Coordinates of C-alpha atoms in Angstrom, one line a residue:
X1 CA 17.7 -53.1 -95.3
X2 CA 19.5 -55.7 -97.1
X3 CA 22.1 -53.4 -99.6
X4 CA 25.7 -54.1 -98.8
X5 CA 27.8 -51.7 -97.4
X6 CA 28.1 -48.9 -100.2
X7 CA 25.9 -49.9 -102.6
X8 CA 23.0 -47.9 -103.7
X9 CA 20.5 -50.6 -104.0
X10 CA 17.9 -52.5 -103.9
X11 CA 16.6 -49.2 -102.0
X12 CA 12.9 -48.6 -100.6
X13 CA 11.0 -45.3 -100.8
X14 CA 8.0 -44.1 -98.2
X15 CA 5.6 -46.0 -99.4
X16 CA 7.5 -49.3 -99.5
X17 CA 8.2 -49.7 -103.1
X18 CA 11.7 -51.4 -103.9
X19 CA 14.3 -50.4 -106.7
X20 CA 16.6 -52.8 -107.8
X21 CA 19.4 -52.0 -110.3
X22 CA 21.3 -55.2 -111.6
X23 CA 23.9 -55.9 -114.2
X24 CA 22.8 -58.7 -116.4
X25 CA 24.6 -57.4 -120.0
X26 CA 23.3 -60.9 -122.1
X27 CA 20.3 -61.5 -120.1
X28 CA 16.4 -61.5 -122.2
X29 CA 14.6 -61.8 -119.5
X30 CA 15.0 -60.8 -115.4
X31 CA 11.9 -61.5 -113.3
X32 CA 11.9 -60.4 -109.8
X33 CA 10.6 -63.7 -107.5
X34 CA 10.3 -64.3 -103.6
X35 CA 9.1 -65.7 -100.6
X36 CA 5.8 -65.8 -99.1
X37 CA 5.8 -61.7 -98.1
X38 CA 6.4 -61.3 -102.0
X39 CA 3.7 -63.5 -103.4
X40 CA 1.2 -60.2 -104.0
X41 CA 4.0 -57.9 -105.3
X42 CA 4.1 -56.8 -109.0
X43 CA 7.0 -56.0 -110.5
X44 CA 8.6 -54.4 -113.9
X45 CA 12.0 -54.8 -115.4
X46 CA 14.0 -53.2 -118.0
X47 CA 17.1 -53.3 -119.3
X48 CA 19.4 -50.1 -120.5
X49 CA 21.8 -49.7 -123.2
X50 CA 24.7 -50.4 -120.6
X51 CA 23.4 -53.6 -119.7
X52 CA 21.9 -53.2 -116.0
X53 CA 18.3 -54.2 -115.5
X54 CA 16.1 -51.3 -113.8
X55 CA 13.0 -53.6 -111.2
X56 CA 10.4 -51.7 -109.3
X57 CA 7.9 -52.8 -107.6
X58 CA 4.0 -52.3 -105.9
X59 CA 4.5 -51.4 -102.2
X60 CA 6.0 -54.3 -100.3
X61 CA 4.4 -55.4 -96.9
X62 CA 6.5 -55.2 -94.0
X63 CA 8.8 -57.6 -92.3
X64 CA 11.7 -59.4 -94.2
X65 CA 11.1 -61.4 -97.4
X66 CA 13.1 -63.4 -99.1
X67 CA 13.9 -62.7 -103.1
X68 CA 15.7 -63.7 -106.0
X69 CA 15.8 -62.9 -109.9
X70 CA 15.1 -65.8 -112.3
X71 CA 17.2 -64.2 -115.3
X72 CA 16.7 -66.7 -118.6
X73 CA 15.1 -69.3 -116.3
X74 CA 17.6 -69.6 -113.8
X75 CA 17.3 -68.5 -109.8
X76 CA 19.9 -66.0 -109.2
X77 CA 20.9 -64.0 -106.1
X78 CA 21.2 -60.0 -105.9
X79 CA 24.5 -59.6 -106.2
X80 CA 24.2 -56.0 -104.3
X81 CA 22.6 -58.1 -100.9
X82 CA 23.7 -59.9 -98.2
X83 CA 22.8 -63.6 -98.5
X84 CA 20.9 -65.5 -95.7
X85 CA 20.8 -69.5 -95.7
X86 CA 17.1 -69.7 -97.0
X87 CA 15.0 -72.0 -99.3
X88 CA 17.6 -74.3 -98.9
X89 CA 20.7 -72.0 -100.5
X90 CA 22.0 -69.1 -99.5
X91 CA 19.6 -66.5 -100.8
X92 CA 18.8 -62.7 -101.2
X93 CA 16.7 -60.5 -98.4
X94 CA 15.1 -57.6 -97.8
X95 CA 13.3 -55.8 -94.7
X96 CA 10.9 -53.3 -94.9
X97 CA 11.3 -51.7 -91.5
X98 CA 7.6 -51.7 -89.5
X99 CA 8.8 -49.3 -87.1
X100 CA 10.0 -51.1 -84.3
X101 CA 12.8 -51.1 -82.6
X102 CA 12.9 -54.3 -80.3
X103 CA 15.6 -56.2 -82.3
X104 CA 18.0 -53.6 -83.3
X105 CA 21.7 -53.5 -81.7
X106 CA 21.4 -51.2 -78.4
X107 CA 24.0 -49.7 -76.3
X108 CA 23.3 -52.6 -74.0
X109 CA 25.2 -55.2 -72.1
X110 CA 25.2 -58.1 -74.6
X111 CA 25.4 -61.7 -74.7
X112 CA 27.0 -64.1 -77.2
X113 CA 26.5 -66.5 -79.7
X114 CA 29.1 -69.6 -80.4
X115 CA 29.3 -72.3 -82.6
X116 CA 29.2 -75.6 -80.7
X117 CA 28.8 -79.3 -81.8
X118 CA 28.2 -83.0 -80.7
X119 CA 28.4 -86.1 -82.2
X120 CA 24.6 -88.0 -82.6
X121 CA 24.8 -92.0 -82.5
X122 CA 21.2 -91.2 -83.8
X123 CA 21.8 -89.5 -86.7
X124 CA 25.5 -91.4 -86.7
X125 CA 27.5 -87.9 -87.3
X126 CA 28.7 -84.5 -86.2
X127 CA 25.7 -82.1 -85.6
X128 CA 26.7 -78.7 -85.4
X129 CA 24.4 -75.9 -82.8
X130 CA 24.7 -72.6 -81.8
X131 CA 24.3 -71.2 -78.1
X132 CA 23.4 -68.0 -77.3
X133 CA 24.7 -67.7 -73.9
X134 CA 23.3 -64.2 -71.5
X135 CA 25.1 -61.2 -70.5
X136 CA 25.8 -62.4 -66.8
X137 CA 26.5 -65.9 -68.1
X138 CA 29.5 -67.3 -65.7
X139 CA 27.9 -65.2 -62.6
X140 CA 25.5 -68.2 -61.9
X141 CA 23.3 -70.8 -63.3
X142 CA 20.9 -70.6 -66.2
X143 CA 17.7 -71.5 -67.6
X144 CA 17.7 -73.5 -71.1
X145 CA 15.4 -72.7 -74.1
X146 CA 15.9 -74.8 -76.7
X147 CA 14.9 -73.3 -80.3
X148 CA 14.2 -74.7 -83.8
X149 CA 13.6 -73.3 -87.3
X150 CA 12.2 -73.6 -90.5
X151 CA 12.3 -75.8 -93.5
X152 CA 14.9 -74.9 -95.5
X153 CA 16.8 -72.9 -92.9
X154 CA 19.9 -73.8 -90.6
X155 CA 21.1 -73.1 -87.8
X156 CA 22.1 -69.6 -88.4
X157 CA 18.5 -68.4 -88.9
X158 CA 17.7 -67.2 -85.4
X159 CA 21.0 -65.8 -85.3
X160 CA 21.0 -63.5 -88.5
X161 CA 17.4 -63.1 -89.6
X162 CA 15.9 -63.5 -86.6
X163 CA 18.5 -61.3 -84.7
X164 CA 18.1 -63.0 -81.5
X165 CA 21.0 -61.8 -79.3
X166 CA 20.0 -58.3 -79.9
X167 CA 16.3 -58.9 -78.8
X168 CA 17.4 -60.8 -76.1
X169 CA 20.2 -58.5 -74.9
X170 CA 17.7 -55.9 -75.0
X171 CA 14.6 -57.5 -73.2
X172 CA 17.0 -58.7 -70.2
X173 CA 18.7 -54.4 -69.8
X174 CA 14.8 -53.7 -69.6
X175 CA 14.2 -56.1 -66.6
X176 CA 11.6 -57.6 -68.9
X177 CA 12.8 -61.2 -69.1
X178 CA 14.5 -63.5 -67.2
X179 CA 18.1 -64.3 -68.6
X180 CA 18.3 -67.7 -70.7
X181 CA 20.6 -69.8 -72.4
X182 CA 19.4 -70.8 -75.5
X183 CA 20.5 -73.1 -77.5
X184 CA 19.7 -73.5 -81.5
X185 CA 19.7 -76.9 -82.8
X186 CA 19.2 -78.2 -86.8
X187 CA 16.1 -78.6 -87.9
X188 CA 16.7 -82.0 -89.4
X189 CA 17.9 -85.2 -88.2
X190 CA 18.8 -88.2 -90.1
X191 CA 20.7 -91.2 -90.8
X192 CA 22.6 -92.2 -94.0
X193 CA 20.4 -94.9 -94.5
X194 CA 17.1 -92.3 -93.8
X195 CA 18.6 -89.8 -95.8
X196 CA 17.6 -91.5 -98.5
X197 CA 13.8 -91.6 -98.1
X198 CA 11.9 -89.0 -100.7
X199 CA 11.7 -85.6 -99.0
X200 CA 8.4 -85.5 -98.3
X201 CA 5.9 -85.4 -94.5
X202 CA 6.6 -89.0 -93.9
X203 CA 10.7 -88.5 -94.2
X204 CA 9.8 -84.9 -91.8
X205 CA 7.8 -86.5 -89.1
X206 CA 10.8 -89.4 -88.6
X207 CA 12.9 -86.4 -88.8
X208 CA 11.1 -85.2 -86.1
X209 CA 11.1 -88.0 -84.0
X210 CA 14.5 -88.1 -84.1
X211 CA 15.4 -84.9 -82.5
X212 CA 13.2 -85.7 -80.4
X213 CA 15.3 -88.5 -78.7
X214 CA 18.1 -86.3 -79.5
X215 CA 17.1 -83.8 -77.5
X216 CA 16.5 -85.7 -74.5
X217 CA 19.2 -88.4 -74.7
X218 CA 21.8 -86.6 -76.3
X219 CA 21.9 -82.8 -76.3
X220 CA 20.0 -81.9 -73.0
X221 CA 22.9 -83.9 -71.1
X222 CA 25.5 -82.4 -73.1
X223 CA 24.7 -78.7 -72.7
X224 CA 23.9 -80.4 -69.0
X225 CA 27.5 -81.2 -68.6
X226 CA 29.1 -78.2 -70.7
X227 CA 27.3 -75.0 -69.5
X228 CA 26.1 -73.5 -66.1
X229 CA 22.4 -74.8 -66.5
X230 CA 19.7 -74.7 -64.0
X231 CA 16.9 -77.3 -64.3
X232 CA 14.5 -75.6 -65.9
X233 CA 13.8 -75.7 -69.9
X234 CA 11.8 -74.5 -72.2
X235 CA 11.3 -75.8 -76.2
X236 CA 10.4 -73.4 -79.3
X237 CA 10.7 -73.6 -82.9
X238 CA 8.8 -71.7 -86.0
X239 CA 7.3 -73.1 -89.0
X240 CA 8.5 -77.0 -88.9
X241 CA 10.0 -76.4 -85.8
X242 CA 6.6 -74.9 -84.1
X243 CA 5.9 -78.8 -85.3
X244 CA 9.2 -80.2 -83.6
X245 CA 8.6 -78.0 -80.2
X246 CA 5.0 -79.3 -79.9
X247 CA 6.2 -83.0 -80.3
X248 CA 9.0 -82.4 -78.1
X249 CA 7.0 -80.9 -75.4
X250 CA 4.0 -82.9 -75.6
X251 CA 6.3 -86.6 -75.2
X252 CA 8.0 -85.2 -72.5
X253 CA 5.2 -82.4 -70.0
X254 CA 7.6 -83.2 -67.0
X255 CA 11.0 -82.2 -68.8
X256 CA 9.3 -78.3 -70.2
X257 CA 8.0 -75.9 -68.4
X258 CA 7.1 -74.5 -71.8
X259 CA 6.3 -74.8 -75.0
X260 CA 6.5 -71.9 -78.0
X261 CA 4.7 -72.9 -81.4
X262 CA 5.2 -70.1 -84.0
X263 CA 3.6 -70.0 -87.0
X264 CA 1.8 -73.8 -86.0
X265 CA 2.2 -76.9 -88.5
X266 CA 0.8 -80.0 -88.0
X267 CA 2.0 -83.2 -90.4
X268 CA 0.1 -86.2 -91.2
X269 CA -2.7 -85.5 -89.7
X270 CA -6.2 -86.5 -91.1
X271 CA -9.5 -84.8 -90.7
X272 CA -10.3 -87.4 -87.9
X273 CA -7.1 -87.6 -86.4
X274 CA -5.7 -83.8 -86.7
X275 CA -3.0 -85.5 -84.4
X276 CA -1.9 -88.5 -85.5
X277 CA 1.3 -88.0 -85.3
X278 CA 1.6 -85.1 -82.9
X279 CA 0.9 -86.6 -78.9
X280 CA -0.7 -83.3 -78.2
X281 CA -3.2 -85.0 -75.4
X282 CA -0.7 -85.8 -73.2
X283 CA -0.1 -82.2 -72.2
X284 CA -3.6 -82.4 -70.8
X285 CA -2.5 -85.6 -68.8
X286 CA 0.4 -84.0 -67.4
X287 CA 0.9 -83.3 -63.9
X288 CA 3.3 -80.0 -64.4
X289 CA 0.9 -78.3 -67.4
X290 CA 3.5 -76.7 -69.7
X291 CA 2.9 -73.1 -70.5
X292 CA 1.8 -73.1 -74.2
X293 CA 2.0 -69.8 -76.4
X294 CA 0.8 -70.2 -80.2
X295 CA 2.1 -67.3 -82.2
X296 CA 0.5 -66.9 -85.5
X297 CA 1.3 -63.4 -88.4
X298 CA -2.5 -62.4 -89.3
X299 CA -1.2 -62.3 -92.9
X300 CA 0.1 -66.0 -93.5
X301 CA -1.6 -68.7 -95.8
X302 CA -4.7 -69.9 -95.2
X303 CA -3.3 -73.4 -94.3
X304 CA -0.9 -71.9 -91.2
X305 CA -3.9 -69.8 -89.9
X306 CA -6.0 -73.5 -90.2
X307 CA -3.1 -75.6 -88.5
X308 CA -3.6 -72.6 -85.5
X309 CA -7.1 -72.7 -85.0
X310 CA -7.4 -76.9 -84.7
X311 CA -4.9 -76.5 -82.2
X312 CA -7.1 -73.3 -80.0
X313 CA -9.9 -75.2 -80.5
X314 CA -8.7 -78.2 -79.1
X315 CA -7.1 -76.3 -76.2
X316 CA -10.5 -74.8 -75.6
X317 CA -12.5 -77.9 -75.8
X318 CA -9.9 -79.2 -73.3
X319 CA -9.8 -76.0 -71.2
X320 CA -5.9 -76.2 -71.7
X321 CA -4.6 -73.1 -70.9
X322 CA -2.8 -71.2 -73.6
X323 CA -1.3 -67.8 -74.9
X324 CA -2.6 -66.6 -78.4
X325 CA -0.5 -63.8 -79.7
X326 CA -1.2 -62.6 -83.5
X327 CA 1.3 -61.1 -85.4
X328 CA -0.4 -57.9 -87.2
X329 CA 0.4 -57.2 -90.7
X330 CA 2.9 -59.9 -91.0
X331 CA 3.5 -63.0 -93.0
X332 CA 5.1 -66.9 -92.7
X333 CA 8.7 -64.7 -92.1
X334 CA 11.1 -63.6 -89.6
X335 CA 9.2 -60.3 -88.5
X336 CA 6.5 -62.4 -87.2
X337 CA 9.0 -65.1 -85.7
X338 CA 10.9 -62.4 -83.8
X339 CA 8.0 -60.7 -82.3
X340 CA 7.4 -64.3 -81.2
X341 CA 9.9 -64.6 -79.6
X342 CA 9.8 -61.4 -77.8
X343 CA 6.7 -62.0 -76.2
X344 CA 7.5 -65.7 -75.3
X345 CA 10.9 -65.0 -74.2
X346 CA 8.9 -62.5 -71.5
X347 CA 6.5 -65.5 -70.2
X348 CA 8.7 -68.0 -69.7
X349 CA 11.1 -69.0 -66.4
X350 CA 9.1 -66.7 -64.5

């Protein structure tokens, strides 16, 4: 759930409908808005004579979604939630629970996450990364999987909405995955000068390209030189960082021994050239072969769902092995980026 501690709502009943109870005294009008999860749910609001406006809403589909309240025109938070860096602000959530378990807090041995940083003479500044380091961590050396996320996400996705320690920790107290160090890097990378190009695919893909040679000239030999590494590695990401992974992986076969894409996008590519700027075709020239997994929620737009089946059908064509895993029931958000996760986190450094 997303209330605070002690507050009644937003609450959810059985069925999945949400109440949310929120004091707007001079507002005329509070509409109830979200994320892609939200995009089929109908909603009505009133206001009582004390001034707190009553939402309810159609059943809500599982898995967490972004909200907010657009009261008079303007995008406002919930001030009964907890606020998660989303859609480029920190911004309501809710989770409608699906039933599972897998990335709850266990009476487990756990790991830990801590805030790091290293200065970039690409990007000419301070970039700040979290690392999730294993329950055994000091006992030996590690594996590295390096992770991305989303647009309009930072570096504290994976470790609050996508409650990675926890399904981690729990994976490695069930034998079922090898321990990792992981290590969650920002999902943009530019200079001043750069920083100034319109945000738009263009601006993204040199984005990309930069972390790309940040990750292999610059943070790769740092976490190298700071942590008790091994020399295998592994690259992931979701949404615009499926994108970022894929680039990664593909410039450099010999580096990964695997690559996640969740929730695949492609940029700039044309119906002739699906991957102009994505180098996909080394993998097949490759002498290692990566392990590839594409993760895909059954539920997300038409365009994500399109963006995963160029890039099966070119693995096929190609007879590139791959792992398809689809996400049942779930949307472009965190439940289907955590199940992710957990079954590529359980293929990987095997």
């Amino acid at each position: 759930m997303a209330a605070k501690n002690g507050r009644e709502f937003p609450k959810i009943d059985a069925k999945g409908k949400a109440e949310f109870k929120v004091y707007f005294p001079k507002a005329k009008s509070v509409v109830l808005e979200g994320g892609d999860g939200m995009q089929n749910v109908k909603s009505t609001a009133t206001k009582d004579q004390n001034g707190f406006w009553n939402i309810s809403t159609s059943p809500l589909e599982i898995g967490f979604h972004y909200y907010w309240l657009n009261v008079d025109g303007k995008r406002t938070n919930d001030p009964n939630t907890e606020l998660y860096f989303g859609y480029g602000q920190p911004t309501s959530g809710i989770e409608i629970y699906s039933g599972e378990d897998f990335f709850f807090k266990k009476d487990v041995k756990h790991g830990k996450i801590i805030n790091d940083s290293l200065y970039s003479e690409i990007t000419e500044g301070k970039r700040n990364i979290k690392v999730y380091l294993p329950p055994s961590y000091g006992t030996k050396k590690f594996p590295v999987l390096y992770l991305y996320h989303g647009t309009g996400e930072d570096i504290t996705g994976w470790e609050k909405q996508g409650y990675l320690a926890n399904i981690l920790d729990n994976l490695f107290a069930e034998k079922k995955a090898e321990e990792m160090i992981v290590v969650m890097d920002y999902g943009v990378a530019l200079n001043p000068e750069e920083e100034k190009m319109p945000d738009d695919y263009p601006r993204t893909v040199l984005s990309s390209q930069n972390i790309d040679k940040i990750i292999v000239n610059e943070l790769i030999p740092y976490i190298q030189k700071k942590y008790k590494t091994n020399d295998d590695k592994a690259v992931a990401g979701l949404s615009r960082g499926s994108y970022q992974a894929m680039l990664i992986g593909a410039n450099h076969p010999e580096l990964f021994s695997a690559i996640g894409s969740f929730s695949p996008v492609i940029y700039e590519g044309t119906e002739l050239q699906p991957f102009k700027h994505l180098p996909i075709g080394n993998l097949l020239k490759s002498k290692k072969k990566p392990f590839l997994f594409l993760g895909i929620g059954t539920k997300e737009d038409k365009r994500f769902l399109d963006y995963n089946n160029i890039l099966t059908s070119y693995f096929d064509q190609n007879k590139y092995p791959y792992v398809q895993y689809k996400s049942a029931g779930t949307y472009h958000e965190w439940l289907t980026w955590r199940r992710c996760l957990y079954e590529f986190a359980q293929k990987i450094f095997r």
